[in-house]
CSV table of C-alpha atoms in Angstrom, one decimal:
chain,number,residue,atom,x,y,z
F,30,MET,CA,182.0,58.8,36.4
F,31,ASN,CA,182.4,55.0,35.8
F,32,GLU,CA,182.5,52.0,38.0
F,33,SER,CA,186.0,51.0,37.0
F,34,LYS,CA,187.5,54.2,38.4
F,35,THR,CA,189.2,53.5,41.7
F,36,ARG,CA,189.4,55.8,44.7
F,37,ARG,CA,193.0,56.4,43.8
F,38,ASP,CA,192.0,57.5,40.3
F,39,TRP,CA,189.6,60.0,41.7
F,40,GLU,CA,192.1,61.3,44.2
F,41,GLU,CA,194.7,61.8,41.4
F,42,GLU,CA,192.1,63.5,39.2
F,43,ALA,CA,191.2,65.8,42.1
F,44,ASP,CA,194.8,66.6,42.9
F,45,THR,CA,195.4,67.5,39.2
F,46,PHE,CA,192.2,69.6,39.0
F,47,ILE,CA,193.2,71.6,42.1
F,48,PHE,CA,196.8,72.1,40.8
F,49,GLU,CA,195.7,73.2,37.4
F,50,TRP,CA,192.9,75.4,38.7
F,51,ARG,CA,195.3,77.2,41.2
F,52,LYS,CA,197.9,77.6,38.4
F,53,ALA,CA,195.3,79.2,36.2
F,54,THR,CA,193.3,81.3,38.7
F,55,ASP,CA,195.5,81.6,41.8
F,56,ALA,CA,192.5,80.5,43.9
F,57,ASP,CA,190.9,77.3,45.1
F,58,PRO,CA,188.1,75.8,43.0
F,59,THR,CA,184.5,75.8,44.1
F,60,PHE,CA,181.8,73.3,43.3
F,61,ASP,CA,180.4,75.7,40.6
F,62,ASP,CA,183.9,75.7,39.0
F,63,VAL,CA,184.0,71.9,38.9
F,64,LEU,CA,180.5,71.8,37.5
F,65,LYS,CA,181.3,74.3,34.7
F,66,GLU,CA,184.4,72.2,33.8
F,67,ALA,CA,182.3,69.0,33.8
F,68,ASN,CA,179.7,70.7,31.5
F,69,SER,CA,182.5,71.8,29.2
F,70,ILE,CA,183.7,68.2,28.9
F,71,GLY,CA,180.2,67.3,28.0
F,72,GLU,CA,178.0,64.3,28.7
F,73,LYS,CA,178.9,62.6,25.4
F,74,GLU,CA,182.6,62.4,26.3
F,75,ILE,CA,181.9,61.3,29.9
F,76,LYS,CA,179.7,58.5,28.6
F,77,GLU,CA,182.3,57.5,26.0
F,78,ASN,CA,184.9,57.2,28.7
F,79,SER,CA,182.5,55.0,30.8
F,80,ASP,CA,183.3,51.4,31.6
F,81,ASN,CA,183.4,49.5,28.2
F,82,GLY,CA,180.9,51.9,26.6
F,83,ARG,CA,178.2,50.9,29.0
F,84,HIS,CA,176.1,53.9,29.9
F,85,TYR,CA,175.3,54.4,33.6
F,86,SER,CA,172.8,56.9,34.8
F,87,GLU,CA,175.5,58.5,36.9
F,88,ASN,CA,177.6,59.3,33.8
F,89,THR,CA,176.3,62.9,33.6
F,90,PRO,CA,178.3,66.1,34.0
F,91,LYS,CA,176.5,66.9,37.2
F,92,LYS,CA,177.2,63.4,38.8
F,93,TYR,CA,180.8,63.5,37.6
F,94,ALA,CA,181.2,67.0,39.1
F,95,GLU,CA,179.6,65.9,42.4
F,96,THR,CA,181.9,62.9,42.6
F,97,LEU,CA,185.0,64.9,41.7
F,98,TRP,CA,184.0,67.7,44.1
F,99,GLY,CA,183.8,65.2,47.0
F,100,TYR,CA,187.4,64.3,46.5
F,101,ILE,CA,188.5,67.9,45.9
F,102,ASN,CA,186.7,69.1,49.0
F,103,ASP,CA,188.3,66.3,51.1
F,104,ILE,CA,191.8,67.5,49.9
F,105,LEU,CA,191.0,71.2,50.6
F,106,GLU,CA,189.7,70.4,54.1
F,107,LYS,CA,192.8,68.3,54.8
F,108,GLU,CA,195.0,71.2,53.7
F,109,LYS,CA,193.1,73.6,56.0
F,110,GLU,CA,193.5,71.2,59.0
F,111,GLU,CA,197.2,70.9,58.3
F,112,GLU,CA,197.6,74.7,58.1
F,113,MET,CA,195.8,75.1,61.5
F,114,GLU,CA,198.2,72.7,63.1
F,115,ILE,CA,201.2,74.8,62.1
């Protein structure tokens, strides 16, 4: 979403998204779910939250969703691997 966001920021946002999504739906989110949420936030708000008001081409709902999904997917995959080890 913006260049000042760290990997840890994205990981925390992904953790929160997964937690809230599971609480609301009792299911894991999909990329389409993440994209719908990003579209509901809207491009304007994403751009307003960008680094010092600078507008980067990646500050779109789709790019935001793709980035967030990457972190969400990593977390979900790690959970699956841990379950298989048990």
